[in-house]
Short mmCIF file of C-alpha atoms and ligand atoms in Angstrom, two decimals:
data_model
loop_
_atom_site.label_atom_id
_atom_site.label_comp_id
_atom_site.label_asym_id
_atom_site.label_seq_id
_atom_site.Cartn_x
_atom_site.Cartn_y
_atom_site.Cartn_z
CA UNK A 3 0.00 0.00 0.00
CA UNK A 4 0.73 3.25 -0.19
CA UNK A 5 -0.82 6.52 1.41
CA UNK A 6 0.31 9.67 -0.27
CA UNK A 7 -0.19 13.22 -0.44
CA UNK A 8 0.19 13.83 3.33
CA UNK A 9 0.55 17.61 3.81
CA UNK A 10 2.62 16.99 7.07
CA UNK A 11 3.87 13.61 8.46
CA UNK A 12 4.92 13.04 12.39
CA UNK A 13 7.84 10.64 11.93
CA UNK A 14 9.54 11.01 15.27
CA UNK A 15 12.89 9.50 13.38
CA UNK A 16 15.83 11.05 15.26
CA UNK A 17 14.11 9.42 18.61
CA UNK A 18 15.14 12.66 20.10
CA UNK A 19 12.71 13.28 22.74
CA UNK A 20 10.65 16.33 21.35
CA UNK A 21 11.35 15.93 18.33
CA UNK A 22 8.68 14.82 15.53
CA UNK A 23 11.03 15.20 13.06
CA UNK A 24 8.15 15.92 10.68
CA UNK A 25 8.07 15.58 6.69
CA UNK A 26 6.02 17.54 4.77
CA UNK A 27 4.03 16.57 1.67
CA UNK A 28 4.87 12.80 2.89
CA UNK A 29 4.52 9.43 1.41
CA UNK A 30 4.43 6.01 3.40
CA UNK A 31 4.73 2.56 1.72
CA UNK A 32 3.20 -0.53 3.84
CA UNK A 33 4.24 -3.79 3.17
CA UNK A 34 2.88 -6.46 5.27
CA UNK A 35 1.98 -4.84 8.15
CA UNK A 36 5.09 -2.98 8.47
CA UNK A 37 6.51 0.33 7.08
CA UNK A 38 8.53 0.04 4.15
CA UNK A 39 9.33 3.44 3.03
CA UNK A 40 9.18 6.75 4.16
CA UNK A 41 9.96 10.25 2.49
CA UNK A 42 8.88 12.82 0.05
CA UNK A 43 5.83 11.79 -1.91
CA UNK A 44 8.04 13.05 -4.80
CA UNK A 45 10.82 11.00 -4.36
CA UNK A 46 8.09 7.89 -4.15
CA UNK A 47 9.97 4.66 -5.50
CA UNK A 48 8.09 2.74 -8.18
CA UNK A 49 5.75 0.25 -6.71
CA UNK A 50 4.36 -2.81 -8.21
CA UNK A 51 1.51 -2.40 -10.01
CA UNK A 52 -1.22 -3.71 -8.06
CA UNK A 53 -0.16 -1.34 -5.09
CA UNK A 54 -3.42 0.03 -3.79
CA UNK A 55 -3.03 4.01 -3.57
CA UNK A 56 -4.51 6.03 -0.72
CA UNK A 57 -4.15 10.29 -1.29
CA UNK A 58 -4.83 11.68 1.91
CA UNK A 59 -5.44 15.36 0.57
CA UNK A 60 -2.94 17.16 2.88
CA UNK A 61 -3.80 16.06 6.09
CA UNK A 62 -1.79 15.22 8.53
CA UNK A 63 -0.66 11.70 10.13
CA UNK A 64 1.58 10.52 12.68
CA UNK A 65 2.40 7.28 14.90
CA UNK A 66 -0.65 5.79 16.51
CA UNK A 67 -0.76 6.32 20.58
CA UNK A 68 0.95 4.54 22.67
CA UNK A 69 -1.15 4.55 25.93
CA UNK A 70 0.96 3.04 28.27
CA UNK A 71 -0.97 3.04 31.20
CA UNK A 72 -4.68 1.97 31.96
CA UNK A 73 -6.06 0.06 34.64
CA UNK A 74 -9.34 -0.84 31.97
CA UNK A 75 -10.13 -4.34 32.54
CA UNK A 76 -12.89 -4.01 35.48
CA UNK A 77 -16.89 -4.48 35.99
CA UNK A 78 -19.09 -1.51 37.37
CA UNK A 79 -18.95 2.18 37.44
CA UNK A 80 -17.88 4.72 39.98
CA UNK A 81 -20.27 7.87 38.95
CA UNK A 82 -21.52 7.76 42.53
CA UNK A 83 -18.35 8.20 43.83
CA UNK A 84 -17.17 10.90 41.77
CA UNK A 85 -20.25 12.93 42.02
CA UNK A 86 -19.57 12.41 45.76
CA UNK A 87 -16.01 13.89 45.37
CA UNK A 88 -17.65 17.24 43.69
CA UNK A 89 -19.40 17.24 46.65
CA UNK A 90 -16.36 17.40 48.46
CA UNK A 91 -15.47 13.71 49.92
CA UNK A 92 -12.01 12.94 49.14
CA UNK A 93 -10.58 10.15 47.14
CA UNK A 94 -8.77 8.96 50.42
CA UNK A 95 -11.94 9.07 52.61
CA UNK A 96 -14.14 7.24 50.05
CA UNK A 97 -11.07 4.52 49.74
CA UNK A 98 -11.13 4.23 53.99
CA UNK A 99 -14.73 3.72 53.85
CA UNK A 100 -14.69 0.82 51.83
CA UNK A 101 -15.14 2.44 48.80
CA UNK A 102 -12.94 3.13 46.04
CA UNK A 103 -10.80 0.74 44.38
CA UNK A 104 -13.05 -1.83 46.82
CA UNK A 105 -15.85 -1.40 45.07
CA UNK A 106 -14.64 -2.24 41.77
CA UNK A 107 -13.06 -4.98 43.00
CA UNK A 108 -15.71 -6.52 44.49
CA UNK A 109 -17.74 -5.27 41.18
CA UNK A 110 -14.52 -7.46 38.93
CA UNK A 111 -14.72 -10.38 40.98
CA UNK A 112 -18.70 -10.52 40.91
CA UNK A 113 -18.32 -10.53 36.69
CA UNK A 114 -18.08 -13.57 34.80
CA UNK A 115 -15.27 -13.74 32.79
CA UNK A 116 -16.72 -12.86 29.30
CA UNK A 117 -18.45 -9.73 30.98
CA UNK A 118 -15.16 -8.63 31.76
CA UNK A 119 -13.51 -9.47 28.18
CA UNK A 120 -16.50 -7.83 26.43
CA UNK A 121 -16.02 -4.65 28.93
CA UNK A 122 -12.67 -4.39 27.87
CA UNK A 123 -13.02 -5.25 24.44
CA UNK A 124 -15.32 -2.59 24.30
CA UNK A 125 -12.78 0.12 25.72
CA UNK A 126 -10.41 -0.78 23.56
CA UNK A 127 -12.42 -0.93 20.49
CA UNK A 128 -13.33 3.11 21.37
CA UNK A 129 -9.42 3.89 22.12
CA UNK A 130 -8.71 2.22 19.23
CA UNK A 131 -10.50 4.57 17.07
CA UNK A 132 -9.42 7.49 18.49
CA UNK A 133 -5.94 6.48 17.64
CA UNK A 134 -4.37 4.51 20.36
CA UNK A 135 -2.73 0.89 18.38
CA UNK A 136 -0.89 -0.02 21.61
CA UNK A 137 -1.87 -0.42 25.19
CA UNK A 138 -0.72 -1.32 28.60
CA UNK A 139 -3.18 -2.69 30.70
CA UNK A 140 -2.38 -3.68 34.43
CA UNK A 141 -4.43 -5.84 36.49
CA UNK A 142 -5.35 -4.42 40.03
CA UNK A 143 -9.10 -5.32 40.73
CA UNK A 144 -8.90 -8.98 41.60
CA UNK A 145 -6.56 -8.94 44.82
CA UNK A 146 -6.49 -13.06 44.57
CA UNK A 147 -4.21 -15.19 42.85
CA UNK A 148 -7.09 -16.14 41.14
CA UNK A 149 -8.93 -12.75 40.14
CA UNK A 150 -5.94 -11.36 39.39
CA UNK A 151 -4.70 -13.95 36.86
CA UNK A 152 -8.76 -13.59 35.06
CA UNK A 153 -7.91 -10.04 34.83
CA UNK A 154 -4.50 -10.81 32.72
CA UNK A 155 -5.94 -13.10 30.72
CA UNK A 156 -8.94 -11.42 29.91
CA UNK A 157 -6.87 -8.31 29.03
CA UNK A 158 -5.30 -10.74 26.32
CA UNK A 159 -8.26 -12.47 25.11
CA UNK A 160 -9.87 -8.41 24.68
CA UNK A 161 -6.61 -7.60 22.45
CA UNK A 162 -3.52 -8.46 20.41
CA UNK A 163 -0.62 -9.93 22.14
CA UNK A 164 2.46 -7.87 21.86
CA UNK A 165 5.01 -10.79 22.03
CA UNK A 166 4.97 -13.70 24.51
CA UNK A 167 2.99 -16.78 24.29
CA UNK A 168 0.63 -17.07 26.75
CA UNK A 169 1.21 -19.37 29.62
CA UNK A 170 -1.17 -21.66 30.99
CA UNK A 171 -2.53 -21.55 34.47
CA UNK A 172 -5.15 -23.86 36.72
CA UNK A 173 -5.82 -21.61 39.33
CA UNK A 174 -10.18 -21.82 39.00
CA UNK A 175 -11.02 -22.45 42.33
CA UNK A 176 -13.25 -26.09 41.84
CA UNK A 177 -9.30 -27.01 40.13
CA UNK A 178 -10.32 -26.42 36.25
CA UNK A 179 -8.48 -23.88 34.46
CA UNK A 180 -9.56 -20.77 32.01
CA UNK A 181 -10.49 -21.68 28.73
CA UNK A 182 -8.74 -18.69 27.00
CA UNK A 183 -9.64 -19.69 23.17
CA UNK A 184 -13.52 -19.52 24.33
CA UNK A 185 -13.11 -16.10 25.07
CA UNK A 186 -11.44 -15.04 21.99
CA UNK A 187 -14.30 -16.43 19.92
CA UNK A 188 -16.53 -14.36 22.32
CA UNK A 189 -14.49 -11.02 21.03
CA UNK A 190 -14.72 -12.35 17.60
CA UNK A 191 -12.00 -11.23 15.36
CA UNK A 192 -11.63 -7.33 14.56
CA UNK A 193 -8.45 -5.24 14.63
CA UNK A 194 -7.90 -4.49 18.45
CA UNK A 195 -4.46 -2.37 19.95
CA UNK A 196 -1.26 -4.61 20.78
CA UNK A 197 -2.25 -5.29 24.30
CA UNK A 198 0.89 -4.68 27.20
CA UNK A 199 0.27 -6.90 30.39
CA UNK A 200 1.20 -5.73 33.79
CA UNK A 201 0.38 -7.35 36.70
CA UNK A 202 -0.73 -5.04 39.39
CA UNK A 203 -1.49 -7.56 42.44
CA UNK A 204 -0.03 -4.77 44.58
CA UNK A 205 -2.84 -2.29 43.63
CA UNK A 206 -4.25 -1.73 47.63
CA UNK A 207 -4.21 -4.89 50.09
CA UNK A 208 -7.67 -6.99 49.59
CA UNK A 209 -10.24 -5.42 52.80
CA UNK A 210 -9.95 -7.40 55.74
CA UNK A 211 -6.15 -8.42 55.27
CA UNK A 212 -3.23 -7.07 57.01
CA UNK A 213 -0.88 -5.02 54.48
CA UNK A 214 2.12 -7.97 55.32
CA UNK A 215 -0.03 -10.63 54.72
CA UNK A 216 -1.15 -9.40 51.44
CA UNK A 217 2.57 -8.97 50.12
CA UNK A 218 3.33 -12.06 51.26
CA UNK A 219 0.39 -13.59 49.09
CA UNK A 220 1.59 -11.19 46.14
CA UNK A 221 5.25 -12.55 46.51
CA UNK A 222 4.41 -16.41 47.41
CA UNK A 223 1.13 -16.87 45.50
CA UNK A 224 1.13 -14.68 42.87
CA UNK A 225 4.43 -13.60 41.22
CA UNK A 226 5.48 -16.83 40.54
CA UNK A 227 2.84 -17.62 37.85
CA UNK A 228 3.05 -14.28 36.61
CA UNK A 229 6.22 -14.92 33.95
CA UNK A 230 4.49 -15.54 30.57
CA UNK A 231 0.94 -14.28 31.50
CA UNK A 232 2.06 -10.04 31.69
CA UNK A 233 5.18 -7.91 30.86
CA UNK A 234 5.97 -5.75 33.87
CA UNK A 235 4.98 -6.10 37.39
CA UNK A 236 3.43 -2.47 38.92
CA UNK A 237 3.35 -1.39 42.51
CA UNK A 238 0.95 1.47 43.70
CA UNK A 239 2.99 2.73 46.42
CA UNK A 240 1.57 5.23 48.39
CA UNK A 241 -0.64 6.33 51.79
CA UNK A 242 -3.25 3.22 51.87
CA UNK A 243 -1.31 1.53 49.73
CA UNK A 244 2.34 -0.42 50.13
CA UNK A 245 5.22 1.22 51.05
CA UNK A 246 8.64 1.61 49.71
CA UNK A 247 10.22 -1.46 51.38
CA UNK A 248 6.86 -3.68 50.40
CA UNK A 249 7.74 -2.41 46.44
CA UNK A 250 11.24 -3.05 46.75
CA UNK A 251 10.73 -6.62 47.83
CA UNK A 252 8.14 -7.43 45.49
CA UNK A 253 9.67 -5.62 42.25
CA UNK A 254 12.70 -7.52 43.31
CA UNK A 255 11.42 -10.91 42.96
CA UNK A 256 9.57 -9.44 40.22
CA UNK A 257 12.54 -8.93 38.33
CA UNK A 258 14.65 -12.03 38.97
CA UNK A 259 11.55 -14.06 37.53
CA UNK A 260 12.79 -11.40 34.24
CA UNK A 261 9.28 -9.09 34.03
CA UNK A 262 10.00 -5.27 33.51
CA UNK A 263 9.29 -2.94 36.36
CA UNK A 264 6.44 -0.30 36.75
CA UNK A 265 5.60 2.31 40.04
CA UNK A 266 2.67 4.10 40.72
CA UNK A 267 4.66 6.63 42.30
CA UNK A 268 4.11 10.19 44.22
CA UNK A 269 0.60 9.97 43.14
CA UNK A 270 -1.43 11.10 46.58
CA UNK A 271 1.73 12.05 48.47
CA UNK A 272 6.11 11.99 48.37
CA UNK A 273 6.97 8.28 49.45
CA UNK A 274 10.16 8.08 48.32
CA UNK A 275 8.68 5.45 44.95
CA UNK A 276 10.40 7.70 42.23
CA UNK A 277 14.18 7.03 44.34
CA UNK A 278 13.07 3.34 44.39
CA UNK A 279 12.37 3.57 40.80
CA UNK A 280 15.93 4.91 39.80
CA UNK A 281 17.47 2.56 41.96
CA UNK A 282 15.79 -0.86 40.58
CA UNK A 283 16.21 0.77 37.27
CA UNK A 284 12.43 0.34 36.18
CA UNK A 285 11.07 0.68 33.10
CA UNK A 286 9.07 4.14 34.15
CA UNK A 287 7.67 5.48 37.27
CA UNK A 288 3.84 6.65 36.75
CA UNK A 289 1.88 10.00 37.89
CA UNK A 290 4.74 11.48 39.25
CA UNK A 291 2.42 14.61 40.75
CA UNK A 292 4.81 15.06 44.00
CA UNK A 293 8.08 14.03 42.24
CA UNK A 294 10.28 16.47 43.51
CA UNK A 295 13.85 18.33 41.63
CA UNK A 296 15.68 15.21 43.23
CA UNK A 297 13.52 12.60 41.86
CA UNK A 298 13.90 14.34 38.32
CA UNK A 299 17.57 14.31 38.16
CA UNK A 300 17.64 10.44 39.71
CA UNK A 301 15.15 9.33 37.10
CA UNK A 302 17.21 10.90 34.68
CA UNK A 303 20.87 9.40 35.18
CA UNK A 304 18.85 6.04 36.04
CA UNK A 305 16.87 6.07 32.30
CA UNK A 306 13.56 5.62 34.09
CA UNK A 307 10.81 7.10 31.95
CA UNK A 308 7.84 9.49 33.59
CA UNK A 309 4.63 8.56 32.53
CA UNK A 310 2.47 11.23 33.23
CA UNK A 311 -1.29 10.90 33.74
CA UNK A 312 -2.22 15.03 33.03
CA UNK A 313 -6.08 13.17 32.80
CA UNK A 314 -6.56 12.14 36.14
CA UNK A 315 -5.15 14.63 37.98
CA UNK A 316 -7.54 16.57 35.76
CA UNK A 317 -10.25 14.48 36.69
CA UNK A 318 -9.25 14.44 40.44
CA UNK A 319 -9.38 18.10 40.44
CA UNK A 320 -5.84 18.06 42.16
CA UNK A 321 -2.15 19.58 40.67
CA UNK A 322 -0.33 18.09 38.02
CA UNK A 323 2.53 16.78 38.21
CA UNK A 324 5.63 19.09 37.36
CA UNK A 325 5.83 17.90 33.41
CA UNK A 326 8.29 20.83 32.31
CA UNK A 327 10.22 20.57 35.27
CA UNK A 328 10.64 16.71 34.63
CA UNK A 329 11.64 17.44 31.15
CA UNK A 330 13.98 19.65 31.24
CA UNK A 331 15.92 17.52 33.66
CA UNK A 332 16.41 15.58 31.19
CA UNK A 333 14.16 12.75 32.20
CA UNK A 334 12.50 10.49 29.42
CA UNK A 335 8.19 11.44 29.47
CA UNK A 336 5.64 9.51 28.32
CA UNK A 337 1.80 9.97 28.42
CA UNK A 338 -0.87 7.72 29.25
CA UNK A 339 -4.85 7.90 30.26
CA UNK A 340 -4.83 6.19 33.53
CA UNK A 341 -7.78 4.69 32.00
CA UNK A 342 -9.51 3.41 35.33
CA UNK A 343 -13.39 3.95 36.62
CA UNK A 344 -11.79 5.74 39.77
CA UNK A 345 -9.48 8.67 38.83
CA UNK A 346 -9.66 8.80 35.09
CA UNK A 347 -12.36 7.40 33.28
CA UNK A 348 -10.50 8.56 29.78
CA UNK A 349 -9.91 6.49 26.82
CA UNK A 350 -8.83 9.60 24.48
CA UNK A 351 -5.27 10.03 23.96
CA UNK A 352 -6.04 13.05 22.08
CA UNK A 353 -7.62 14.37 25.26
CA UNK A 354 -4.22 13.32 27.23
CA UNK A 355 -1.95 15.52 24.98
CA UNK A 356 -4.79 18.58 24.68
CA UNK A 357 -4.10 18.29 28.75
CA UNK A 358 -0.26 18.06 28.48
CA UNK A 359 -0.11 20.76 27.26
CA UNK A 360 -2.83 23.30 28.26
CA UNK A 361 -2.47 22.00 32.12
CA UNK A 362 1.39 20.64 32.25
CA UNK A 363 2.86 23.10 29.73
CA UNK A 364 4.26 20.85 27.49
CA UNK A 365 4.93 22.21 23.94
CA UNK A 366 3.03 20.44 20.97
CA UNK A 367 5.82 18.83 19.71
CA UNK A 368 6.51 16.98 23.15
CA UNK A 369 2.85 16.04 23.65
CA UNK A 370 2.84 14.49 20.53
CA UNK A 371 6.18 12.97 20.79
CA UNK A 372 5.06 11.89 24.47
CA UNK A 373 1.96 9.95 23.41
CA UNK A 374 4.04 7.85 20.95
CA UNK A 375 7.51 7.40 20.83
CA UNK A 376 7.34 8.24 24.63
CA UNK A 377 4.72 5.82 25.60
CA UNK A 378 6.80 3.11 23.64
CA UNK A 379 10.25 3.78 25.25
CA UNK A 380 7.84 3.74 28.60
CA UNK A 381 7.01 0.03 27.20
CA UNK A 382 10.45 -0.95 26.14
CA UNK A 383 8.80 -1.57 22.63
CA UNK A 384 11.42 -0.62 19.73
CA UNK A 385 9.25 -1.22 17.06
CA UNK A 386 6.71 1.32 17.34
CA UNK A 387 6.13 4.51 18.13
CA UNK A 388 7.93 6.03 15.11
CA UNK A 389 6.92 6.48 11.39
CA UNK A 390 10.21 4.81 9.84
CA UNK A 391 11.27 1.62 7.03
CA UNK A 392 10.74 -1.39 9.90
CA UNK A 393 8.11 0.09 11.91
CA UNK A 394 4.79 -1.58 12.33
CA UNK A 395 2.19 0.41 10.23
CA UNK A 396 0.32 2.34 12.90
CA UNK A 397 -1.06 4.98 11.92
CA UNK A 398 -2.98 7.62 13.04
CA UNK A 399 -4.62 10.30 9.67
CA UNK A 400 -6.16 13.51 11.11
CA UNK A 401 -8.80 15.67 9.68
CA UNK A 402 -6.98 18.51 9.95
CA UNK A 403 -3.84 19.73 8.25
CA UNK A 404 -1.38 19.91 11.38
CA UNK A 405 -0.87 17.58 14.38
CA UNK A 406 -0.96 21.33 16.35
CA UNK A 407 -5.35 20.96 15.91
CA UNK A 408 -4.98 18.22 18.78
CA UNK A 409 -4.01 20.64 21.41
CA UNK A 410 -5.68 23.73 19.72
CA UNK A 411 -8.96 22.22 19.34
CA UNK A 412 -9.66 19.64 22.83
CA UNK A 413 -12.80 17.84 22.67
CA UNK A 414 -13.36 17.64 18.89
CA UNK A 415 -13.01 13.94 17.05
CA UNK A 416 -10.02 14.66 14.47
CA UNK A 417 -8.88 11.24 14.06
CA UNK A 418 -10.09 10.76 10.47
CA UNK A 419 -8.36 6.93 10.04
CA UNK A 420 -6.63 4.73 12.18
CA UNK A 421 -4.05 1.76 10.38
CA UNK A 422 -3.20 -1.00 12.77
CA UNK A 423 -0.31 -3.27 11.81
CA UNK A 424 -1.58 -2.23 8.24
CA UNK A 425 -4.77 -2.82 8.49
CA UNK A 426 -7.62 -0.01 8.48
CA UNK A 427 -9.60 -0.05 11.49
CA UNK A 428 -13.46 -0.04 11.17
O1 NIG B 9 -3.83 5.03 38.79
N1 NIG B 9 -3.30 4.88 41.87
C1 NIG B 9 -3.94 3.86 41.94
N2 NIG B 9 -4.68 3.32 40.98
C2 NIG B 9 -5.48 4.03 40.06
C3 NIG B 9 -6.82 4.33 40.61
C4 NIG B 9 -7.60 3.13 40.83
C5 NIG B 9 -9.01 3.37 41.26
O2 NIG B 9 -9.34 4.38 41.91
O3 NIG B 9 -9.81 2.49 40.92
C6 NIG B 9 -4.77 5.23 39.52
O4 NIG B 9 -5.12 6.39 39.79
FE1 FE B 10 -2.78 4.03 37.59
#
């Protein structure tokens, strides 16, 4: 294939952060699923002759989004709770109460297993065509070995995998195991994102357990059928949550069984999860919205990216995290949705960088950069992110003439076509 007559192309080629190294009056050539060629549609090579030719009319395209964090396999909905919060409860007070991330887990464990594929099938159908091709998605709302391994799998069965086979578990509690190809065939067989598993058992301790004896069942029940089944391991360190020592022992473990390393970090409050991050040289550290000069320039030096969530701090009506400040220490920034029903109930990645930049003061050019190249360095995923010969063809054509309408113009639908390992979506 090949798409031509693009007025201005993102192509994020020097991998410098920030810059989207863009091409004007672009052409692309797609061969099997991947990116052939890239360059001025005038200096197109010859293609063979039953090449199917797509002029674009000037607008603009770029990488499709890499969302590299959601939380968006769960049953039930939180409005209650955040009409409560306008009413001036507190995320911490609702979460004390029983509330919170309880109810949604009690909502996920309550669902039956193709309730919670469809769910986030669903999501990630409407992500999909707003331009995100690649998605993390950690468990969090099952808090047993069991629930929590459903909530893996059924992140996979709602997606693509991005590499590894899947492994095989018999953790059902009457001693059968998940029938995974059953709930493919219940998802049937559109285009869907590349689906990123991280396991999340660490998310808050399950309601009625003491915060030791929940790590212990994270380390001794649950990690050690992780390997195969997600990517990266998470911790959500903070007030309510684990601490810095409970992260360091499980993301320790974590990594010896070889899966990369995630933290929820300085989210409600300064823990001390950023430090922790440089030091077990993780993969990114999330939110970030305490991270302090410090935690900047270890984050930095340790090649730990930030993935900022601009939409739930949005959403929670609290500060955002220090974005510029974080970037020009030199650190590495993704952004992500958060996609969860408790702080962020986003899906739109072209809400995320409208945010980035009108709340965090990013420029355009990092925003953009951020949400693609950023969220796939956040990943550790080389092959995407970037329009360039050996990329997968994700793609992402606006309706507008300049990648600058995302920010300029928040709320509006511009994604005019979405490619997904060269194939058009919907
Ligand atoms: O990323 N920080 C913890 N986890 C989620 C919220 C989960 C929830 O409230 O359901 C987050 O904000
Ligand atoms: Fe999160």
């Amino acid at each position: 294939m090949l798409i031509t007559n693009i007025g201005q192309l993102v192509t994020n080629a020097s991998g410098v952060p920030g810059d989207v190294a863009v091409v004007r009056d672009a052409a692309i050539v797609i061969e099997g699923g991947d990116i052939a060629w890239v360059g001025p549609a005038a200096a197109t090579p010859r293609t063979h002759p039953d090449t199917v030719i797509l002029d674009v009319e000037g607008r603009a395209m770029m990488p499709g989004f890499v969302d590299a964090h959601t939380h968006l396999v769960y049953a039930g909905d939180r409005s209650e709770e955040f009409a409560r919060r306008l009413r001036g409860e507190s995320y911490e007070q609702i979460l004390a109460s029983g509330g919170g991330i309880h109810s949604t887990v009690a909502a996920t464990r309550a669902a039956s297993s193709s309730e919670l594929v469809d769910a986030a099938a669903s999501r990630m159908g409407r992500m999909l065509r707003m331009g995100t091709t690649t998605v993390e998605v950690k468990s969090g709302y099952g808090l047993t070995a069991f629930d929590e391994m459903r909530l893996l799998h059924a992140a996979v069965a709602a997606g693509q995998r991005a590499s590894r086979t899947m492994g095989s578990i018999d953790l059902a509690p009457d001693g059968t195991s998940h029938e995974l190809h059953e709930w493919q065939v219940t998802v049937g067989s559109d285009t869907r994102p590349t689906v990123v598993p991280t396991f999340l058992g660490a998310h808050v301790p399950d309601r009625g357990m003491e915060r030791a004896d929940y790590v212990a069942l994270v380390v001794e029940e649950m990690l050690p059928t992780i390997p195969g089944n997600a990517d990266f391991c998470d911790v959500f360190v903070d007030r309510g949550a684990f601490t810095v020592d409970d992260a360091r022992r499980i993301l320790t473990i974590a990594a010896g069984l070889g899966l990369g390393l995630r933290l929820h970090a300085e989210q409600l409050s300064h823990t001390g999860a950023a430090a922790l991050a440089a030091e077990l040289g993780a993969a990114s550290a999330d939110h970030l919205d305490h991270a302090t000069p410090e935690d900047a320039a270890a984050l930095a030096v340790a090649g730990v990216v930030a993935t900022l969530l601009p939409a739930a701090s949005f959403s929670m009506r609290s500060p955002q995290a220090p974005g510029r400040m974080l970037w020009d220490a030199g650190v590495t920034v993704a952004i992500a949705t958060d996609c969860n029903p408790g702080t962020s109930n986003v899906e739109s990645m072209p809400l995320v960088i409208a945010l980035a930049c009108l709340e965090m003061g990013l420029t355009p050019e990092e925003a953009i950069w951020a949400a693609t190249l950023g969220g796939a360095r956040s990943l550790r995923l080389a092959d995407r992110g970037r329009v360039t010969p050996g990329a997968v063809a994700d793609l992402v054509i606006l309706d507008a003439p300049s990648y600058l309408h995302i920010p300029y113009r928040p709320g509006t639908d511009l994604v005019w076509k979405v490619m997904k390992s060269g194939e058009w979506v919907g």
